[in-house]
Coordinates of C-alpha atoms and ligand atoms in Angstrom, one line a residue:
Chain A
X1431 CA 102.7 5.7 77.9
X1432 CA 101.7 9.3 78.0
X1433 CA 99.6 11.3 75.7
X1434 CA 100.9 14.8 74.6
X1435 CA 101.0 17.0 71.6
X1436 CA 104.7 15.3 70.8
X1437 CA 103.1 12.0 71.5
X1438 CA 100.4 12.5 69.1
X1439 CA 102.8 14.6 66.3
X1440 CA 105.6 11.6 66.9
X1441 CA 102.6 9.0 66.0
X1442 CA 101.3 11.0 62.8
X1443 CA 104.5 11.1 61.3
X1444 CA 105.3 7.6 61.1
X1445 CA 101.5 7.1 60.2
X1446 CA 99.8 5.8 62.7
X1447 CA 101.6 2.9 63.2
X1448 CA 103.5 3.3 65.9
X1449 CA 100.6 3.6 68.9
X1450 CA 101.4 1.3 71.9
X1451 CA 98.5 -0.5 73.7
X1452 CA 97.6 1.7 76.2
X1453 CA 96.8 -1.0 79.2
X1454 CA 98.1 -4.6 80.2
X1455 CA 96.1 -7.2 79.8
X1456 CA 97.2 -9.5 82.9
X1457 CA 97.3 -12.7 84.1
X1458 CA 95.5 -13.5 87.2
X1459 CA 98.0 -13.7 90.6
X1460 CA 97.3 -15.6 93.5
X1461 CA 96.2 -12.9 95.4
X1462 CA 95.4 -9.6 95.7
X1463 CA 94.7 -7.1 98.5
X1464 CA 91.2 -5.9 96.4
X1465 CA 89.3 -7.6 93.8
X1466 CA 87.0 -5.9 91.6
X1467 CA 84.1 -7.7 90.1
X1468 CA 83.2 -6.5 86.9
X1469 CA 85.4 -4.6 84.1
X1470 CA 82.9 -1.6 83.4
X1471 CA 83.2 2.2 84.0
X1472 CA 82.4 1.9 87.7
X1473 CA 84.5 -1.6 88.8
X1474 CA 87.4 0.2 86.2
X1475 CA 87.1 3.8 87.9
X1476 CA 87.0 2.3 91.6
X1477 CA 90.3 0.3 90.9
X1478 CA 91.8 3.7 89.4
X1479 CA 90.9 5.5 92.7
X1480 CA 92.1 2.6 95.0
X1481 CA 95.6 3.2 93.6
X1482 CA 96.1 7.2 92.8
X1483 CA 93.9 8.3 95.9
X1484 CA 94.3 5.8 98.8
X1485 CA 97.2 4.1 97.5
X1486 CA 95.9 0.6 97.3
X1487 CA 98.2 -1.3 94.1
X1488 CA 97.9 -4.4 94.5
X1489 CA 94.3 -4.8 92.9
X1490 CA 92.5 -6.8 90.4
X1491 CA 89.5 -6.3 87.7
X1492 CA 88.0 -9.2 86.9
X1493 CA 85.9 -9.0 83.3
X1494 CA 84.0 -12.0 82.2
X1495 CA 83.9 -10.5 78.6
X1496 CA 86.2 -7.8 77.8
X1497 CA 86.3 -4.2 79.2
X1498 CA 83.4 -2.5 78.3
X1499 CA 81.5 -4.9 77.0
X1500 CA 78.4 -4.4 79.4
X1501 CA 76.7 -1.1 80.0
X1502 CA 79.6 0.9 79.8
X1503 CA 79.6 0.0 76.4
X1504 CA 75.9 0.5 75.5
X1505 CA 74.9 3.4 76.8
X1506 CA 73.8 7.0 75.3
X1507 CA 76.5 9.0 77.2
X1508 CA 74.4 11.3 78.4
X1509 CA 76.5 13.4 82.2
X1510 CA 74.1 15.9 84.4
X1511 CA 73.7 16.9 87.7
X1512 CA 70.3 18.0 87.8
X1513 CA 68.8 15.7 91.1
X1514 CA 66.7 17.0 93.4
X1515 CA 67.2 14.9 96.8
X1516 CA 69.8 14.6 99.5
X1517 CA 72.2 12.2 98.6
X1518 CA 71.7 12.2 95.4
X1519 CA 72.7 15.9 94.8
X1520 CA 75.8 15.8 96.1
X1521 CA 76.9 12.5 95.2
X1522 CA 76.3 13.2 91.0
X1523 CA 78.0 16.9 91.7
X1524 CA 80.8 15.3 93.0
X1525 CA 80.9 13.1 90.3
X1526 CA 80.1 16.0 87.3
X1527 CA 83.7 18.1 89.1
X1528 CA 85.6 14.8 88.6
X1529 CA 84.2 14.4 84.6
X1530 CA 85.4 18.4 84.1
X1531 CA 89.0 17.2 85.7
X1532 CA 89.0 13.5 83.8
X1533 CA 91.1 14.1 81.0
X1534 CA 93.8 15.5 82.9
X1535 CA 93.2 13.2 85.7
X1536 CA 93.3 10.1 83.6
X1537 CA 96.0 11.8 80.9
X1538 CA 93.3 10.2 77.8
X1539 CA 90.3 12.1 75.9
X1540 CA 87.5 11.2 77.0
X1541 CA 85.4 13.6 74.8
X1542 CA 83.6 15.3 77.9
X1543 CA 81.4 17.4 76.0
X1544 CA 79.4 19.7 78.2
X1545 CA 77.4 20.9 75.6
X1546 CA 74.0 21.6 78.0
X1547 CA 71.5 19.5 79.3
X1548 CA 67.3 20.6 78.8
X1549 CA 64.6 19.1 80.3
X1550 CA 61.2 20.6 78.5
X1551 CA 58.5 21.2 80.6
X1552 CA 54.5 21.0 79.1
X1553 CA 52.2 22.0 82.1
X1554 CA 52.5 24.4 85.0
X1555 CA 53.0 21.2 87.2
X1556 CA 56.0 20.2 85.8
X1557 CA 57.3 23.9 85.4
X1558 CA 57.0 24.3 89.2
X1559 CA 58.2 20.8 90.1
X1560 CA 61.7 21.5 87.3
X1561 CA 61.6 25.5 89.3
X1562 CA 62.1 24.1 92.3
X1563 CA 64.9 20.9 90.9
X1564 CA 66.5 24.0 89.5
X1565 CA 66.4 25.6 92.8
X1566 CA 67.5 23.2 95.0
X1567 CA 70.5 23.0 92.9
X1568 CA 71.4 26.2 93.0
X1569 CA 71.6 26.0 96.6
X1570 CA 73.6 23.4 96.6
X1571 CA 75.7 25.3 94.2
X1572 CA 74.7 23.6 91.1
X1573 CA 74.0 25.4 88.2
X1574 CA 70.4 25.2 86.9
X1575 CA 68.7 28.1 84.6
X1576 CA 65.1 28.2 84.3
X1577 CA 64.4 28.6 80.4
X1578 CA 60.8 30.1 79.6
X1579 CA 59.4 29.2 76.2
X1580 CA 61.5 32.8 74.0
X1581 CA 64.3 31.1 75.3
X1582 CA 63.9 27.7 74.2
X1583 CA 62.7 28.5 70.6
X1584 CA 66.0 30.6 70.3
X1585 CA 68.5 27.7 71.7
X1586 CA 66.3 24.9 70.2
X1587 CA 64.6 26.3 67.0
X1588 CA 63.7 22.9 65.3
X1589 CA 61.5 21.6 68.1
X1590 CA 57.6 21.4 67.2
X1591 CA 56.3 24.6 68.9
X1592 CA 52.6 23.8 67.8
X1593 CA 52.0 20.6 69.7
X1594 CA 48.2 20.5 71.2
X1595 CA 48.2 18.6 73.4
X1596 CA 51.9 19.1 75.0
X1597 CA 52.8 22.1 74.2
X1598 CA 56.1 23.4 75.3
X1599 CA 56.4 25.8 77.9
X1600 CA 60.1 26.3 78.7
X1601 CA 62.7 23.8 79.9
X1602 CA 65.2 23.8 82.9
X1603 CA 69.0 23.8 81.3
X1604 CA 72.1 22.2 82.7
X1605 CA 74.8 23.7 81.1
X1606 CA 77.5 21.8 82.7
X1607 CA 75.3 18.6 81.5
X1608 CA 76.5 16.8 78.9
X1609 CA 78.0 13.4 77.1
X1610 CA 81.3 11.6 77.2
X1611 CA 82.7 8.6 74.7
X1612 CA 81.3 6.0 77.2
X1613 CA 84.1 3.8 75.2
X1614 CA 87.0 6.2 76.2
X1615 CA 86.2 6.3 79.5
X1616 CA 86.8 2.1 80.1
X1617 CA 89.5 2.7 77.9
X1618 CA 91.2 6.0 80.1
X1619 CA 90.4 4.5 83.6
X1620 CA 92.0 1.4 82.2
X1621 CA 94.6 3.2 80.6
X1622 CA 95.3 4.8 84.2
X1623 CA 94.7 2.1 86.3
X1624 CA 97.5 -0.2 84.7
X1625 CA 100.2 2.2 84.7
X1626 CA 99.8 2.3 88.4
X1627 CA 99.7 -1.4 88.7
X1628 CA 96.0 -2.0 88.8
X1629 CA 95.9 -6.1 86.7
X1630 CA 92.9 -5.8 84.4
X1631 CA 92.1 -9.8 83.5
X1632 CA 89.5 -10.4 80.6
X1633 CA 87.6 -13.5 79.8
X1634 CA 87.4 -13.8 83.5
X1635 CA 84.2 -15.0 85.1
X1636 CA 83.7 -15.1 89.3
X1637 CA 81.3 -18.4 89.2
X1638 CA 81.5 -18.2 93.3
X1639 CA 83.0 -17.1 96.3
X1640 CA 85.9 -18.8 98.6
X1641 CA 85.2 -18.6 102.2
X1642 CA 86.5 -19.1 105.7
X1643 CA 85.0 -20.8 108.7
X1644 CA 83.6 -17.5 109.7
X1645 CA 82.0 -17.1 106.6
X1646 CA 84.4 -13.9 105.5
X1647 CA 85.1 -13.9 101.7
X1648 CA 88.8 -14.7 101.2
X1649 CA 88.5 -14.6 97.6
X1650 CA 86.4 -15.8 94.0
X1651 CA 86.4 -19.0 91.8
X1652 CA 86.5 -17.9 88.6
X1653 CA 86.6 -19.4 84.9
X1654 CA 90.6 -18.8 85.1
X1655 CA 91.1 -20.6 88.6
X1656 CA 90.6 -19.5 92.3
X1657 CA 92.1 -15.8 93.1
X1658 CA 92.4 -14.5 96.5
X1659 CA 91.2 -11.6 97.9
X1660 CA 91.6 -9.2 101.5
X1661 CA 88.6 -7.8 100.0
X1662 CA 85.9 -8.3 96.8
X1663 CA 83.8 -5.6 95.6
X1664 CA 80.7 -5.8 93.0
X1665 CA 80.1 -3.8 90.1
X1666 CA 78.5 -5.9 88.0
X1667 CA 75.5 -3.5 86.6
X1668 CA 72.7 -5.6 85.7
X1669 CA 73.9 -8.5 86.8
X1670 CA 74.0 -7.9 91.0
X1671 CA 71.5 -10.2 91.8
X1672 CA 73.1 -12.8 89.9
X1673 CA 76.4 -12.4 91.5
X1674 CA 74.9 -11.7 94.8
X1675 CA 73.0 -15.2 94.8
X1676 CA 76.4 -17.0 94.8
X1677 CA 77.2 -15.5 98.4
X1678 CA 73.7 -16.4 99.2
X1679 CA 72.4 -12.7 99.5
X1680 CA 69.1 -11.3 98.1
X1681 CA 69.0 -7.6 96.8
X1682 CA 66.4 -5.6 96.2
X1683 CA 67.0 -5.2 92.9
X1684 CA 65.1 -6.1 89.5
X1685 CA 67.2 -6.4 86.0
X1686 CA 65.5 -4.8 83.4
X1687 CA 66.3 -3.8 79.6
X1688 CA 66.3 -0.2 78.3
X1689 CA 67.0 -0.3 74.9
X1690 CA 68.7 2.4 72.8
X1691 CA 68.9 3.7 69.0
X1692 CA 70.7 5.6 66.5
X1693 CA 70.1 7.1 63.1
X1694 CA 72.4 7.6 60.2
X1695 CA 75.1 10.5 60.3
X1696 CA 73.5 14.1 59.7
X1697 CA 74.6 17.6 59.6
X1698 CA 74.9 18.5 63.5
X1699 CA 71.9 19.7 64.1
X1700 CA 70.9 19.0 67.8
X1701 CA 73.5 20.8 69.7
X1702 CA 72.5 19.7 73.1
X1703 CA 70.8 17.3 74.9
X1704 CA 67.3 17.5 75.0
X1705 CA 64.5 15.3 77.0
X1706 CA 61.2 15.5 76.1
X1707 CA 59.1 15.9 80.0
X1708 CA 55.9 14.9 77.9
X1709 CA 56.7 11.7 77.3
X1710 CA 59.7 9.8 77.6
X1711 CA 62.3 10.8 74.6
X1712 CA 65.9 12.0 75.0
X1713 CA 68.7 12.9 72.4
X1714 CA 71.4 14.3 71.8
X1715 CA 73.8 13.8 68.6
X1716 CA 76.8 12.2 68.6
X1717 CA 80.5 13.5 67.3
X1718 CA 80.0 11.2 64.0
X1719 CA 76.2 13.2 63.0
X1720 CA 74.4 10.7 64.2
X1721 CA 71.1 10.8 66.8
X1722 CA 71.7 9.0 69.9
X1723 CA 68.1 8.4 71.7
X1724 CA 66.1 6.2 74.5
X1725 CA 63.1 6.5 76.3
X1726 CA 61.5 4.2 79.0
X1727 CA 62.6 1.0 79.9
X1728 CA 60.8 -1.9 78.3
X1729 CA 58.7 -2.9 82.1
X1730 CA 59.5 -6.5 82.7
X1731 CA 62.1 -8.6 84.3
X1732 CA 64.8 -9.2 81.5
X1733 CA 68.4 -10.6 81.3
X1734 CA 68.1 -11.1 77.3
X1735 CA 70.1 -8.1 76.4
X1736 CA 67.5 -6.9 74.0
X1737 CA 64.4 -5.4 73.7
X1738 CA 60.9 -5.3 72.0
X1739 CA 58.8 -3.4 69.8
X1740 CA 56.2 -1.5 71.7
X1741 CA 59.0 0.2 73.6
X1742 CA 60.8 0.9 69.8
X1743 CA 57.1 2.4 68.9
X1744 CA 56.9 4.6 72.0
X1745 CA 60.1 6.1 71.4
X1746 CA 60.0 6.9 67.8
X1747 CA 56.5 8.3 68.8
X1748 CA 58.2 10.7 71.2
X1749 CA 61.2 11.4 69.3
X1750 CA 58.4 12.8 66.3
X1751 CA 56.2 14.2 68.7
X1752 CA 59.0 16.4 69.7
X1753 CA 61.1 16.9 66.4
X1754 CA 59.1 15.7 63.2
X1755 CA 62.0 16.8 61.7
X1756 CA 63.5 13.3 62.7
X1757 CA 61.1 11.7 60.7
X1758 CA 63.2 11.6 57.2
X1759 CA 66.4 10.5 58.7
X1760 CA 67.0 6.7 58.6
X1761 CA 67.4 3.9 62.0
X1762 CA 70.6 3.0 61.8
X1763 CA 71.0 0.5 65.0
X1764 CA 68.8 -0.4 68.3
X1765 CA 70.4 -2.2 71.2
X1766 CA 69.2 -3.4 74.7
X1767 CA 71.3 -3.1 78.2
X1768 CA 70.6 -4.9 81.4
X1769 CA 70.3 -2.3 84.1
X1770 CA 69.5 -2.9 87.8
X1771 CA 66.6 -1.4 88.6
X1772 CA 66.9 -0.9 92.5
X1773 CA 63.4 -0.3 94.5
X1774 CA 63.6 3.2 94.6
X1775 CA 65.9 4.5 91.6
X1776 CA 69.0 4.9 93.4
X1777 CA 72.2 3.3 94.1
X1778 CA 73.6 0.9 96.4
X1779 CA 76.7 1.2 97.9
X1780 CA 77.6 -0.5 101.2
X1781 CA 79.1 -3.7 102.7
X1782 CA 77.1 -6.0 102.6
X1783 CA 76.2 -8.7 105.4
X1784 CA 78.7 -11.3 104.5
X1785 CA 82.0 -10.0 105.6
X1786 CA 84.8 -8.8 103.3
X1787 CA 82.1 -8.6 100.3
X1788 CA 81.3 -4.8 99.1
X1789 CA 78.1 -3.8 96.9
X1790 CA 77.9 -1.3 94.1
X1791 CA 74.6 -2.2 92.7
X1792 CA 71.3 -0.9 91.6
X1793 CA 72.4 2.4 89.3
X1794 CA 69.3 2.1 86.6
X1795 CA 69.4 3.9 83.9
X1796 CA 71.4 7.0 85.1
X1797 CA 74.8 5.1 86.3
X1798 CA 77.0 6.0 83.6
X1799 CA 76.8 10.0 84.5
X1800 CA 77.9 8.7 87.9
X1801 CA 81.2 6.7 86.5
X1802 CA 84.0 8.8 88.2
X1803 CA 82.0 9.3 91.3
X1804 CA 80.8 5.8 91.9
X1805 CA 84.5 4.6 91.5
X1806 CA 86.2 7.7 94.1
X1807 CA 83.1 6.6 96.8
X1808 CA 83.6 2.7 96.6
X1809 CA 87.0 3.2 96.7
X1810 CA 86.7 4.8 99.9
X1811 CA 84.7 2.6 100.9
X1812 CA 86.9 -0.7 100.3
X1813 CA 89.8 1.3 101.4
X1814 CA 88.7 2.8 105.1
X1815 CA 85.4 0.2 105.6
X1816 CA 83.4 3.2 106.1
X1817 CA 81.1 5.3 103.3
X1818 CA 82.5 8.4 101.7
X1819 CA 80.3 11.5 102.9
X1820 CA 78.8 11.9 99.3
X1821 CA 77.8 8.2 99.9
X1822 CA 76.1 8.0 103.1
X1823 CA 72.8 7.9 102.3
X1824 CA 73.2 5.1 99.7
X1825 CA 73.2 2.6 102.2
X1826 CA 71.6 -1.3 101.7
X1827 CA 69.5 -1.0 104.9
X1828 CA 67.7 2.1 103.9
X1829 CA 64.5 0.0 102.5
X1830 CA 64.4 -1.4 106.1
X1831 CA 64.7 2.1 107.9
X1832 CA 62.4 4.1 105.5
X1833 CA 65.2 6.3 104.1
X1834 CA 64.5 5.3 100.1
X1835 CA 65.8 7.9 97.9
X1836 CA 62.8 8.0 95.8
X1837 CA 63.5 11.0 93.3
X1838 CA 60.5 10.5 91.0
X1839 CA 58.1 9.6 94.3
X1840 CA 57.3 6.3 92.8
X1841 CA 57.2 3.7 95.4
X1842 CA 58.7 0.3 95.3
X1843 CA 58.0 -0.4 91.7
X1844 CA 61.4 -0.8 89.8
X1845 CA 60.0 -0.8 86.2
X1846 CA 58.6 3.1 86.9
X1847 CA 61.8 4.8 88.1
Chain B
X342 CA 57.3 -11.0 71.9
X343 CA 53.7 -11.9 71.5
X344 CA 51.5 -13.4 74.5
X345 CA 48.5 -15.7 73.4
X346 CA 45.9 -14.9 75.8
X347 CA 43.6 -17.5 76.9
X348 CA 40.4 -15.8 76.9
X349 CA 41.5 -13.4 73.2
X350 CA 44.1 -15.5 71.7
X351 CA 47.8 -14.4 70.3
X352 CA 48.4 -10.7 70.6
X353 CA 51.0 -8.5 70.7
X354 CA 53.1 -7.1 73.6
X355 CA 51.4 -3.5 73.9
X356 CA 48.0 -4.8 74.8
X357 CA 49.7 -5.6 78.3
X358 CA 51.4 -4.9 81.3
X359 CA 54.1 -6.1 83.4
X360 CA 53.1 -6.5 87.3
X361 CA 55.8 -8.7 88.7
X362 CA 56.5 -11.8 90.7
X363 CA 53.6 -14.3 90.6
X364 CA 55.2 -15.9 93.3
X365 CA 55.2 -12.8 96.3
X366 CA 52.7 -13.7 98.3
X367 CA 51.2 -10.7 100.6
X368 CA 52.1 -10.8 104.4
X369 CA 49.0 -11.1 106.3
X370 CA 47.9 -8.8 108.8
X371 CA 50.3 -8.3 111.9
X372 CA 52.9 -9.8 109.7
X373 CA 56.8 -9.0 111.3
X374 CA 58.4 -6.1 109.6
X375 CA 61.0 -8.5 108.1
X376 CA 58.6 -10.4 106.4
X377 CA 57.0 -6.9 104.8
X378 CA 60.5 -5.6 103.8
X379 CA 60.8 -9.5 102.4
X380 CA 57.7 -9.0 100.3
X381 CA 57.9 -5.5 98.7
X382 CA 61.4 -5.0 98.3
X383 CA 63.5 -8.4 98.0
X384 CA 63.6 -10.1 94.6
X385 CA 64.8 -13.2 93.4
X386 CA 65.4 -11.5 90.4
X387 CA 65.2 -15.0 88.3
X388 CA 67.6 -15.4 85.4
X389 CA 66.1 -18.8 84.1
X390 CA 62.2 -19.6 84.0
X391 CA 60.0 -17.1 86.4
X392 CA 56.5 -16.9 87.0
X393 CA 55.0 -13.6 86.8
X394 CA 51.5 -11.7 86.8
X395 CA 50.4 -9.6 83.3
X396 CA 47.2 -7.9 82.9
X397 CA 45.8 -7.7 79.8
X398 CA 44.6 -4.2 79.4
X399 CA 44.2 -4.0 75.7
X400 CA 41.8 -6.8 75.6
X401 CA 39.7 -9.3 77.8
X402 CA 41.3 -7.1 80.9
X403 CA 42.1 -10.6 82.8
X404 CA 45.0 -10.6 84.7
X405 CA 47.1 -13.7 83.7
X406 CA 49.9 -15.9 85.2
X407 CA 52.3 -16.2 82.7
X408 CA 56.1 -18.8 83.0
X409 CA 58.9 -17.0 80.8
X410 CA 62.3 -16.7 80.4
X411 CA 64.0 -13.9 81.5
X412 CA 67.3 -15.0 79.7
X413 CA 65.4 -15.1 75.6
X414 CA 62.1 -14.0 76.6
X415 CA 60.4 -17.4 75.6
X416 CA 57.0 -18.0 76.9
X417 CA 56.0 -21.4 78.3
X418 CA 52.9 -21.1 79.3
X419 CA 49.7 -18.7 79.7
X420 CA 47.3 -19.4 82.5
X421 CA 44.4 -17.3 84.0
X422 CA 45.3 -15.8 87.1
X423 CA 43.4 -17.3 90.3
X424 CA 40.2 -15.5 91.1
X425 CA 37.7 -14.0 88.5
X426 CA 36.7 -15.5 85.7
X427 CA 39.4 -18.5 85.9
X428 CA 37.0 -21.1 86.3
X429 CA 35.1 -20.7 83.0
X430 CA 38.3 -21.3 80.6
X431 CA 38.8 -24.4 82.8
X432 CA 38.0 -26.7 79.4
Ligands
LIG203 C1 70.6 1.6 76.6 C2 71.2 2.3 77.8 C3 71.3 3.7 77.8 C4 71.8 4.3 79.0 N1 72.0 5.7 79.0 C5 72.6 6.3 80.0 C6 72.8 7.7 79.9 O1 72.6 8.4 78.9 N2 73.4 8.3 81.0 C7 73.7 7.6 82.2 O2 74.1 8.2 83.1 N3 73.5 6.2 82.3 C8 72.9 5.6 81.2 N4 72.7 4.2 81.2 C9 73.1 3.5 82.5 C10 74.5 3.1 82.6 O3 75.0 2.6 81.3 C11 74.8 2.1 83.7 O4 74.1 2.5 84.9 C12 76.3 2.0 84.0 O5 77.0 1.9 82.8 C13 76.5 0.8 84.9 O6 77.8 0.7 85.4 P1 79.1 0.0 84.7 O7 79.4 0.9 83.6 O8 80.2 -0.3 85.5 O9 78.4 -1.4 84.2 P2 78.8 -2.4 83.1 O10 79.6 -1.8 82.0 O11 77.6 -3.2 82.8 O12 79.9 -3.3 83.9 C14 79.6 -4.4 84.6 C15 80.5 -5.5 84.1 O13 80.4 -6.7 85.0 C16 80.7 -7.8 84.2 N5 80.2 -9.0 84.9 C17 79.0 -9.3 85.2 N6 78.9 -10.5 85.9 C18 80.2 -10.9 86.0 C19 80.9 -12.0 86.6 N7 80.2 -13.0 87.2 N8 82.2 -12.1 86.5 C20 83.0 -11.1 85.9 N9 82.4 -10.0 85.4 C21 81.1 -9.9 85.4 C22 79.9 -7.5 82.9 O14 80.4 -8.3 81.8 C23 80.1 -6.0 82.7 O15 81.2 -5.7 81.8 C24 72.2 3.5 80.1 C25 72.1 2.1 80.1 C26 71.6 1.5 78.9 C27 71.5 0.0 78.9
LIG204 ZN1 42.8 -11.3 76.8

């Protein structure tokens, strides 16, 4: 179905109870040309890509929950562009142009909201280091405004000015940055994807991989039988390593849970989204009045899909460090995602070394800004065996050849990028 | 989740942190380049029981070898790490 003003006008007069589903929920076929593991944003996106942009129908997304029910689902929506280093700048760009066309692309609101992204800086250091991000965007056509401190205290009045010991200085503002309705997004590449044929199969687990005598992948076992496939690719989020293992591959990759909260519904108050360089504290407040906010991940290895206290503490110490403001205004929920954590804060996307198997792996904690492009790169990459340009750099090999992407200059230690 | 320390008892989370894989072992010297890419960036990336080193900083500052589950977080077992002061708890 499509969505219009008469759609919508049509739908409120006979009250709302007319609405069609807006995607199939299919049964697996025997075989498909590309199967997809992994029903979030990015396996849901690539599939949509595969059939409007290199025509590829005959496809398959195989969820072993529903759509959306990982990381998609739990994030805190937050879209930017704001990276320093090759490959990484280009590749979220690309990916911030396709957010500003998705809605018309995908013909379904997905509440882009580019409402302004700030990052507050609290020492000279970190002014020069966010000078020259904002620089290096601007060359690269991005747009990235310096803010010194008369600036911020006019955009962000509420923020505590009088802070000792990190005081702030001034920020660097995104104003393309932004959030989406991470919900809307599965649901519009979904939406898109199945009206050009894409099968999107729930309650579908891959528990292994079919293959030949040469060791290629012809296809996945799977809780609903054994599917055939030209070609599989991976985008499972947090669970790479897992999936990996069953085609006898090792990744270097870590799973580890960020966890994220949200207060009761306020007046809007926050009309941005606002990280505190300090410590580590971001917001932003959602359509419904409430405060979406994180902060670091909790530091060890974790599949459990929920966190622990000291990382609740740390936040909540940020979040009134910045705004004591917040301090009145109620918890409402806290939730845990399993992110891979690659070895140097960036993505994987490549073949990998077992033949007919593809990797979309290791986004972190910043994957869901890079939804649309993630799914237009792996596309191309399933659909002409070689990396998109924006991808090149994101290659599996790069830990062996010394090309990391390292954008906070961490080293191999997963649990500080 | 709380982590009794053998040398200060049960304490809470904060007083420690995380560093990894108990079971990495360093390449020696004039190790191959494969076995040092191996070592600092492959992971098993355990989703069962793993065995991993903690250090705990808010305390007795003894680094500890600790089996836990990756999939509830349970702990089954806190041990010393080898080297300094793992000897004397031996009782
Ligand atoms: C609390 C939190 C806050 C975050 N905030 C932000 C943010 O503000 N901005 C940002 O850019 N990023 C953020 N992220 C990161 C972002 O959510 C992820 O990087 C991104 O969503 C990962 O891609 P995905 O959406 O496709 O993954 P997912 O939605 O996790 O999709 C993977 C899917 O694979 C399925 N799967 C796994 N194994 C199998 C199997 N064997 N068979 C079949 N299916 C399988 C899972 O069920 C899951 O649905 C946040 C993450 C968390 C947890
Ligand atoms: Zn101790």
């Amino acid at each position: 179905m499509k969505y219009s003003i008469f759609s919508l006008a049509r739908a409120a007069l006979s009250g709302h109870k007319n609405w069609q589903r807006t995607w199939r929920d299919a049964t697996p076929k025997d075989h498909y040309d590309v199967v997809i593991i992994g029903g979030g944003g990015h396996g849901l996106a690539t599939a949509w890509f595969l059939a409007s942009e290199y025509g590829i129908r005959n496809v398959a997304v195989l969820e072993k929950g529903w759509i959306g029910s990982g990381n998609a689902g739990r994030n805190t929506t937050i879209i930017r562009s704001n990276y320093g280093l090759p490959g990484n700048t280009g590749f979220y760009e690309l990916s911030m142009k396709l957010w500003e066309r998705m809605e018309q692309d995908l013909n379904y609101n997905t509440m882009v909201s580019q409402r302004g992204v700030v990052n507050l800086y609290h020492s000279d250091a970190q002014r020069d280091a966010y000078a020259r991000r904002g620089n290096t965007m601007r060359i690269n056509g991005i747009d990235a405004e310096l803010l010194d401190l008369a600036a911020v205290k006019k955009m962000m009045p509420f923020l505590n000015f009088s802070n000792a010991r990190f005081p702030v200085q001034g920020g660097l503002l995104q104003r393309r940055g932004g959030t989406a309705r991470h919900d809307a997004v599965v649901w519009g590449y979904a939406h898109a994807a199945s009206a050009l044929g894409v099968d999107i199969i729930q309650n579908c687990e891959v528990t292994g991989f079919t293959r030949d005598a040469n060791g290629k992948v012809t296809g996945v076992e799977t809780s609903r039988g054994r599917i055939g496939a030209g070609k599989v690719g991976m985008a499972v989020a947090g669970s790479s390593s897992r999936v990996a293992d069953m085609a006898g591959l090792r990744l270097p990759i870590e799973s580890h849970v960020l966890q994220a909260f949200v207060s009761e519904a306020i007046k809007p108050v926050i009309p941005n989204v606002i990280t505190f360089g300090a410590g580590h504290f971001y917001v932003s407040q959602s359509d419904k009045g409430g405060l979406v906010f994180g902060g670091d991940i909790d530091g060890y290895n974790s599949y459990a899909q929920r966190g622990n206290m000291p990382v609740m503490e740390d936040v909540c110490e940020g979040g009134m460090a910045l705004m004591p403001m917040i301090g009145r205004v109620r918890l409402l929920r806290q939730w845990g995602g399993i992110m891979d954590m690659s070895m140097d804060g960036s993505p994987i996307i490549d073949k990998t070394p077992v033949d007919g198997l593809y990797l979309n792996a290791g986004w972190c904690y910043g994957g869901f800004k890079a939804t649309p492009g993630s799914g237009l790169v792996f596309a191309h990459l399933l659909a002409r065996d070689e990396p998109h340009k924006e991808a090149e750099k994101f290659r599996l090999d790069r830990f062996q050849r010394g090309a990391m992407i390292d954008e906070k200059g961490q080293g191999a230690q997963p649990n500080l990028h | 989740m709380r982590i009794v320390c053998p040398f200060c008892g049960e304490r809470e989370l904060g007083e420690f942190s995380y560093l990894g894989d108990a079971k990495s072992v360093r390449p020696v010297a004039g190790a191959s380049q494969d076995e040092v890419y191996d070592y600092v960036y492959l992971r098993d990336n355990i989703a069962g029981v793993t065995s991993e080193n903690w250090y705990h900083g808010g305390g007795c500052r003894a680094w500890l070898k600790i089996s836990r589950n990756t999939l509830t977080h349970e702990i089954s077992s806190v041990e010393p790490a080898a080297g300094a002061g793992a000897k004397q708890v031996a009782k």
